[in-house]
Amino acid sequence: AQKVTQAQTEISVVEKEDVTLDCVYETRDTTYYLFWYKQPPSGELVFLIRRNSFDEQNEISGRYSWNFQKSTSSFNFTITASQVVDSAVYFCALTKAAGNKLTFGGGTRVLVKP
Amino acid sequence: NAGVTQTPKFQVLKTGQSMTLQCAQDMNHEYMSWYRQDPGMGLRLIHYSVGAGITDQGEVPNGYNVSRSTTEDFPLRLLSAAPSQTSVYFCASSYSNRRTEAFFGQGTRLTVV
């Protein structure tokens, strides 16, 4: 069985601080895909990034960066210089193969105060 | 393109009532699925479909039925609503290529009283 753990339920920061969200996963599969989704207060789910198990390169997209470490089964997400618009719930998710049979973590609520 | 469209956005049901949550996608995606979101538990898979005529159960299927007669539509039926089914429901779709992400609808907030 697959499992995704987001140990931080809520993080509060002041604008311009950096914030790192932890994601630890469990799977017996050698091929798998990891995702991060953002859920702003409006409620929709916004795709942020996909990473497959064979690609351990870190990725940076603007103020967002992701650190994938297969050795520790972690896929952490950092927001640099946070802004109020980053306030949302962030979900880490895992799938073996099928496009959307996703196993989600419990989510981390990020509150960025001005 | 409208993407993934869910209706209704909000619904209140009485215990024992039945209803269907609608989900339609216009991206010609093969895969579709339903999730429920409960506080602190993330999203959990209810049912999924890999193509028209093919459905299977996810993690929490009890109390829900699905069918997939067309590629575009994937309705979720609550047979006899219970307060435990109070939740936010999301429909998602994606291509069968494993490299693609799932696209989600806006969600349906269901309250069973």
mmCIF file of C-alpha atoms in Angstrom:
data_model
loop_
_atom_site.group_PDB
_atom_site.id
_atom_site.type_symbol
_atom_site.label_atom_id
_atom_site.label_comp_id
_atom_site.label_asym_id
_atom_site.label_seq_id
_atom_site.Cartn_x
_atom_site.Cartn_y
_atom_site.Cartn_z
ATOM 1 C CA ALA A 1 0.000 0.000 0.000
ATOM 2 C CA GLN A 2 1.091 3.534 -0.653
ATOM 3 C CA LYS A 3 1.183 6.277 1.931
ATOM 4 C CA VAL A 4 1.994 9.978 1.937
ATOM 5 C CA THR A 5 2.702 11.842 5.158
ATOM 6 C CA GLN A 6 2.713 15.594 5.543
ATOM 7 C CA ALA A 7 3.635 15.994 9.184
ATOM 8 C CA GLN A 8 3.096 19.751 9.299
ATOM 9 C CA THR A 9 -0.595 20.518 9.512
ATOM 10 C CA GLU A 10 -0.210 24.286 9.594
ATOM 11 C CA ILE A 11 2.644 26.732 9.117
ATOM 12 C CA SER A 12 2.411 30.455 9.789
ATOM 13 C CA VAL A 13 5.042 32.848 8.451
ATOM 14 C CA VAL A 14 5.469 36.541 7.896
ATOM 15 C CA GLU A 15 5.677 37.783 4.333
ATOM 16 C CA LYS A 16 9.116 37.414 2.729
ATOM 17 C CA GLU A 17 10.101 34.533 4.965
ATOM 18 C CA ASP A 18 10.975 31.218 3.359
ATOM 19 C CA VAL A 19 8.822 28.203 4.151
ATOM 20 C CA THR A 20 9.531 24.522 3.557
ATOM 21 C CA LEU A 21 6.812 21.898 3.408
ATOM 22 C CA ASP A 22 7.766 18.316 4.150
ATOM 23 C CA CYS A 23 6.458 15.285 2.292
ATOM 24 C CA VAL A 24 7.454 11.718 3.074
ATOM 25 C CA TYR A 25 6.091 8.822 1.069
ATOM 26 C CA GLU A 26 5.974 5.053 1.230
ATOM 27 C CA THR A 27 5.689 2.748 -1.751
ATOM 28 C CA ARG A 28 6.974 -0.635 -2.845
ATOM 29 C CA ASP A 29 6.892 0.324 -6.499
ATOM 30 C CA THR A 30 10.102 1.122 -8.345
ATOM 31 C CA THR A 31 8.283 3.403 -10.766
ATOM 32 C CA TYR A 32 6.087 6.080 -9.294
ATOM 33 C CA TYR A 33 5.159 9.732 -9.685
ATOM 34 C CA LEU A 34 4.995 12.483 -7.103
ATOM 35 C CA PHE A 35 2.945 15.651 -7.293
ATOM 36 C CA TRP A 36 2.322 18.858 -5.424
ATOM 37 C CA TYR A 37 -1.028 20.604 -5.627
ATOM 38 C CA LYS A 38 -2.084 23.958 -4.197
ATOM 39 C CA GLN A 39 -5.599 24.578 -2.864
ATOM 40 C CA PRO A 40 -6.201 28.314 -2.364
ATOM 41 C CA PRO A 41 -9.089 29.577 -0.213
ATOM 42 C CA SER A 42 -11.338 29.478 -3.277
ATOM 43 C CA GLY A 43 -11.143 25.677 -3.104
ATOM 44 C CA GLU A 44 -9.885 24.523 -6.476
ATOM 45 C CA LEU A 45 -6.845 22.271 -6.834
ATOM 46 C CA VAL A 46 -3.969 23.739 -8.804
ATOM 47 C CA PHE A 47 -1.216 21.498 -10.150
ATOM 48 C CA LEU A 48 2.285 22.687 -9.256
ATOM 49 C CA ILE A 49 4.763 19.963 -10.181
ATOM 50 C CA ARG A 50 5.189 16.338 -11.196
ATOM 51 C CA ARG A 51 8.317 14.282 -10.592
ATOM 52 C CA ASN A 52 8.958 10.666 -11.568
ATOM 53 C CA SER A 53 10.998 8.245 -9.516
ATOM 54 C CA PHE A 54 13.852 8.164 -12.015
ATOM 55 C CA ASP A 55 14.448 11.888 -11.975
ATOM 56 C CA GLU A 56 16.066 13.090 -8.790
ATOM 57 C CA GLN A 57 16.995 16.486 -10.124
ATOM 58 C CA ASN A 58 15.797 19.329 -7.993
ATOM 59 C CA GLU A 59 13.611 21.867 -9.704
ATOM 60 C CA ILE A 60 13.097 25.576 -9.353
ATOM 61 C CA SER A 61 10.196 27.534 -10.761
ATOM 62 C CA GLY A 62 10.261 31.168 -9.766
ATOM 63 C CA ARG A 63 9.943 31.332 -5.989
ATOM 64 C CA TYR A 64 9.085 27.623 -5.780
ATOM 65 C CA SER A 65 11.636 24.840 -5.499
ATOM 66 C CA TRP A 66 11.414 21.122 -4.903
ATOM 67 C CA ASN A 67 13.915 18.729 -3.362
ATOM 68 C CA PHE A 68 13.395 15.064 -4.242
ATOM 69 C CA GLN A 69 15.498 12.598 -2.253
ATOM 70 C CA LYS A 70 14.802 8.990 -3.052
ATOM 71 C CA SER A 71 17.148 7.782 -0.301
ATOM 72 C CA THR A 72 14.910 9.314 2.358
ATOM 73 C CA SER A 73 11.624 8.968 0.415
ATOM 74 C CA SER A 74 11.025 12.682 0.632
ATOM 75 C CA PHE A 75 9.781 15.306 -1.799
ATOM 76 C CA ASN A 76 9.965 18.634 -0.019
ATOM 77 C CA PHE A 77 8.667 21.947 -1.305
ATOM 78 C CA THR A 78 10.113 25.373 -0.503
ATOM 79 C CA ILE A 79 8.531 28.749 -1.098
ATOM 80 C CA THR A 80 11.157 31.470 -1.108
ATOM 81 C CA ALA A 81 10.250 35.012 -0.063
ATOM 82 C CA SER A 82 6.654 34.070 0.681
ATOM 83 C CA GLN A 83 3.779 36.334 -0.288
ATOM 84 C CA VAL A 84 0.243 36.637 1.024
ATOM 85 C CA VAL A 85 -1.023 35.002 -2.175
ATOM 86 C CA ASP A 86 0.859 31.847 -1.185
ATOM 87 C CA SER A 87 -1.628 31.312 1.650
ATOM 88 C CA ALA A 88 -3.260 27.999 0.797
ATOM 89 C CA VAL A 89 -3.351 24.318 1.616
ATOM 90 C CA TYR A 90 -0.645 22.356 -0.158
ATOM 91 C CA PHE A 91 -0.987 18.668 -0.919
ATOM 92 C CA CYS A 92 1.671 16.149 -1.790
ATOM 93 C CA ALA A 93 0.441 13.123 -3.761
ATOM 94 C CA LEU A 94 1.778 9.836 -5.113
ATOM 95 C CA THR A 95 0.691 7.504 -7.892
ATOM 96 C CA LYS A 96 2.059 4.224 -9.164
ATOM 97 C CA ALA A 97 1.164 4.547 -12.787
ATOM 98 C CA ALA A 98 -2.439 5.339 -13.644
ATOM 99 C CA GLY A 99 -2.922 9.007 -14.332
ATOM 100 C CA ASN A 100 -5.113 9.897 -11.469
ATOM 101 C CA LYS A 101 -5.250 7.140 -8.881
ATOM 102 C CA LEU A 102 -3.577 9.449 -6.464
ATOM 103 C CA THR A 103 -2.708 8.881 -2.831
ATOM 104 C CA PHE A 104 -2.721 12.237 -1.055
ATOM 105 C CA GLY A 105 -1.097 13.428 2.108
ATOM 106 C CA GLY A 106 -3.225 15.209 4.675
ATOM 107 C CA GLY A 107 -2.132 18.627 3.453
ATOM 108 C CA THR A 108 -0.265 21.527 5.027
ATOM 109 C CA ARG A 109 -2.020 24.835 5.526
ATOM 110 C CA VAL A 110 0.297 27.785 4.932
ATOM 111 C CA LEU A 111 -0.684 31.162 6.295
ATOM 112 C CA VAL A 112 1.414 34.085 5.147
ATOM 113 C CA LYS A 113 0.851 37.220 7.198
ATOM 114 C CA PRO A 114 1.588 40.666 5.799
ATOM 115 C CA ASN B 1 -12.061 24.525 -23.131
ATOM 116 C CA ALA B 2 -14.107 24.198 -19.965
ATOM 117 C CA GLY B 3 -11.828 21.492 -18.483
ATOM 118 C CA VAL B 4 -13.533 19.443 -15.772
ATOM 119 C CA THR B 5 -17.007 20.653 -14.844
ATOM 120 C CA GLN B 6 -18.823 19.522 -11.722
ATOM 121 C CA THR B 7 -22.432 20.198 -10.845
ATOM 122 C CA PRO B 8 -23.860 21.181 -8.488
ATOM 123 C CA LYS B 9 -21.369 23.286 -6.519
ATOM 124 C CA PHE B 10 -23.360 23.017 -3.303
ATOM 125 C CA GLN B 11 -26.000 20.553 -2.151
ATOM 126 C CA VAL B 12 -27.851 19.811 1.068
ATOM 127 C CA LEU B 13 -29.484 16.408 1.401
ATOM 128 C CA LYS B 14 -31.561 14.765 4.053
ATOM 129 C CA THR B 15 -30.445 11.421 5.409
ATOM 130 C CA GLY B 16 -31.705 8.653 3.160
ATOM 131 C CA GLN B 17 -32.092 10.761 0.042
ATOM 132 C CA SER B 18 -30.293 9.846 -3.136
ATOM 133 C CA MET B 19 -28.618 12.109 -5.651
ATOM 134 C CA THR B 20 -26.112 12.183 -8.482
ATOM 135 C CA LEU B 21 -23.065 14.407 -8.661
ATOM 136 C CA GLN B 22 -22.263 15.224 -12.251
ATOM 137 C CA CYS B 23 -18.788 15.396 -13.767
ATOM 138 C CA ALA B 24 -17.945 16.166 -17.369
ATOM 139 C CA GLN B 25 -14.638 16.791 -19.120
ATOM 140 C CA ASP B 26 -13.989 18.079 -22.615
ATOM 141 C CA MET B 27 -10.311 17.166 -22.918
ATOM 142 C CA ASN B 28 -10.850 13.633 -24.252
ATOM 143 C CA HIS B 29 -9.134 12.195 -21.200
ATOM 144 C CA GLU B 30 -9.266 8.443 -20.767
ATOM 145 C CA TYR B 31 -8.962 8.420 -16.978
ATOM 146 C CA MET B 32 -11.519 9.885 -14.612
ATOM 147 C CA SER B 33 -11.956 9.557 -10.877
ATOM 148 C CA TRP B 34 -13.817 10.800 -7.835
ATOM 149 C CA TYR B 35 -12.256 11.889 -4.558
ATOM 150 C CA ARG B 36 -13.675 13.120 -1.303
ATOM 151 C CA GLN B 37 -11.905 15.682 0.857
ATOM 152 C CA ASP B 38 -12.357 15.643 4.610
ATOM 153 C CA PRO B 39 -10.535 17.898 7.095
ATOM 154 C CA GLY B 40 -7.052 16.646 7.940
ATOM 155 C CA MET B 41 -7.342 13.623 5.661
ATOM 156 C CA GLY B 42 -6.430 15.027 2.296
ATOM 157 C CA LEU B 43 -8.303 13.591 -0.650
ATOM 158 C CA ARG B 44 -9.303 9.951 -0.784
ATOM 159 C CA LEU B 45 -10.168 8.011 -3.913
ATOM 160 C CA ILE B 46 -13.765 6.798 -4.137
ATOM 161 C CA HIS B 47 -14.040 5.281 -7.641
ATOM 162 C CA TYR B 48 -12.103 5.564 -10.853
ATOM 163 C CA SER B 49 -12.434 4.710 -14.525
ATOM 164 C CA VAL B 50 -9.796 4.015 -17.156
ATOM 165 C CA GLY B 51 -12.223 4.326 -20.049
ATOM 166 C CA ALA B 52 -15.840 4.131 -21.132
ATOM 167 C CA GLY B 53 -17.492 1.052 -19.690
ATOM 168 C CA ILE B 54 -14.695 0.365 -17.181
ATOM 169 C CA THR B 55 -14.866 1.368 -13.523
ATOM 170 C CA ASP B 56 -13.271 0.178 -10.319
ATOM 171 C CA GLN B 57 -13.301 0.911 -6.629
ATOM 172 C CA GLY B 58 -10.897 3.147 -4.814
ATOM 173 C CA GLU B 59 -10.125 3.468 -1.136
ATOM 174 C CA VAL B 60 -13.584 4.520 0.134
ATOM 175 C CA PRO B 61 -16.249 3.179 -2.278
ATOM 176 C CA ASN B 62 -19.011 2.204 0.160
ATOM 177 C CA GLY B 63 -22.257 4.090 -0.355
ATOM 178 C CA TYR B 64 -21.340 5.305 -3.849
ATOM 179 C CA ASN B 65 -21.955 4.010 -7.354
ATOM 180 C CA VAL B 66 -20.451 5.087 -10.649
ATOM 181 C CA SER B 67 -20.831 4.296 -14.307
ATOM 182 C CA ARG B 68 -19.037 5.533 -17.402
ATOM 183 C CA SER B 69 -21.121 5.294 -20.530
ATOM 184 C CA THR B 70 -19.163 7.963 -22.426
ATOM 185 C CA THR B 71 -15.604 9.257 -22.352
ATOM 186 C CA GLU B 72 -16.822 12.689 -21.275
ATOM 187 C CA ASP B 73 -19.066 11.916 -18.303
ATOM 188 C CA PHE B 74 -18.485 10.189 -14.981
ATOM 189 C CA PRO B 75 -21.419 10.661 -12.570
ATOM 190 C CA LEU B 76 -21.211 9.700 -8.902
ATOM 191 C CA ARG B 77 -24.387 8.392 -7.306
ATOM 192 C CA LEU B 78 -25.165 8.444 -3.601
ATOM 193 C CA LEU B 79 -27.724 5.729 -3.050
ATOM 194 C CA SER B 80 -28.921 6.620 0.452
ATOM 195 C CA ALA B 81 -27.139 9.634 1.865
ATOM 196 C CA ALA B 82 -25.686 9.478 5.364
ATOM 197 C CA PRO B 83 -24.196 12.260 7.530
ATOM 198 C CA SER B 84 -20.802 10.539 7.145
ATOM 199 C CA GLN B 85 -20.933 11.466 3.458
ATOM 200 C CA THR B 86 -20.813 15.145 4.274
ATOM 201 C CA SER B 87 -17.675 16.202 2.422
ATOM 202 C CA VAL B 88 -16.270 18.070 -0.528
ATOM 203 C CA TYR B 89 -16.201 15.929 -3.658
ATOM 204 C CA PHE B 90 -13.740 16.385 -6.479
ATOM 205 C CA CYS B 91 -13.794 14.855 -9.920
ATOM 206 C CA ALA B 92 -10.517 14.533 -11.812
ATOM 207 C CA SER B 93 -9.422 13.475 -15.268
ATOM 208 C CA SER B 94 -6.170 12.810 -17.060
ATOM 209 C CA TYR B 95 -4.676 11.184 -20.127
ATOM 210 C CA SER B 96 -3.702 7.557 -19.847
ATOM 211 C CA ASN B 97 -0.071 8.528 -20.335
ATOM 212 C CA ARG B 98 1.320 8.179 -16.830
ATOM 213 C CA ARG B 99 3.364 11.315 -17.232
ATOM 214 C CA THR B 100 0.461 13.659 -17.109
ATOM 215 C CA GLU B 101 -1.089 15.301 -14.115
ATOM 216 C CA ALA B 102 -4.714 15.056 -13.082
ATOM 217 C CA PHE B 103 -7.003 18.008 -13.746
ATOM 218 C CA PHE B 104 -9.591 18.649 -11.064
ATOM 219 C CA GLY B 105 -13.051 20.125 -11.133
ATOM 220 C CA GLN B 106 -14.097 22.943 -8.807
ATOM 221 C CA GLY B 107 -15.592 20.577 -6.274
ATOM 222 C CA THR B 108 -19.059 19.914 -4.872
ATOM 223 C CA ARG B 109 -19.707 20.710 -1.230
ATOM 224 C CA LEU B 110 -22.273 18.219 0.062
ATOM 225 C CA THR B 111 -23.964 18.402 3.440
ATOM 226 C CA VAL B 112 -26.143 15.561 4.676
ATOM 227 C CA VAL B 113 -28.428 16.472 7.570
#
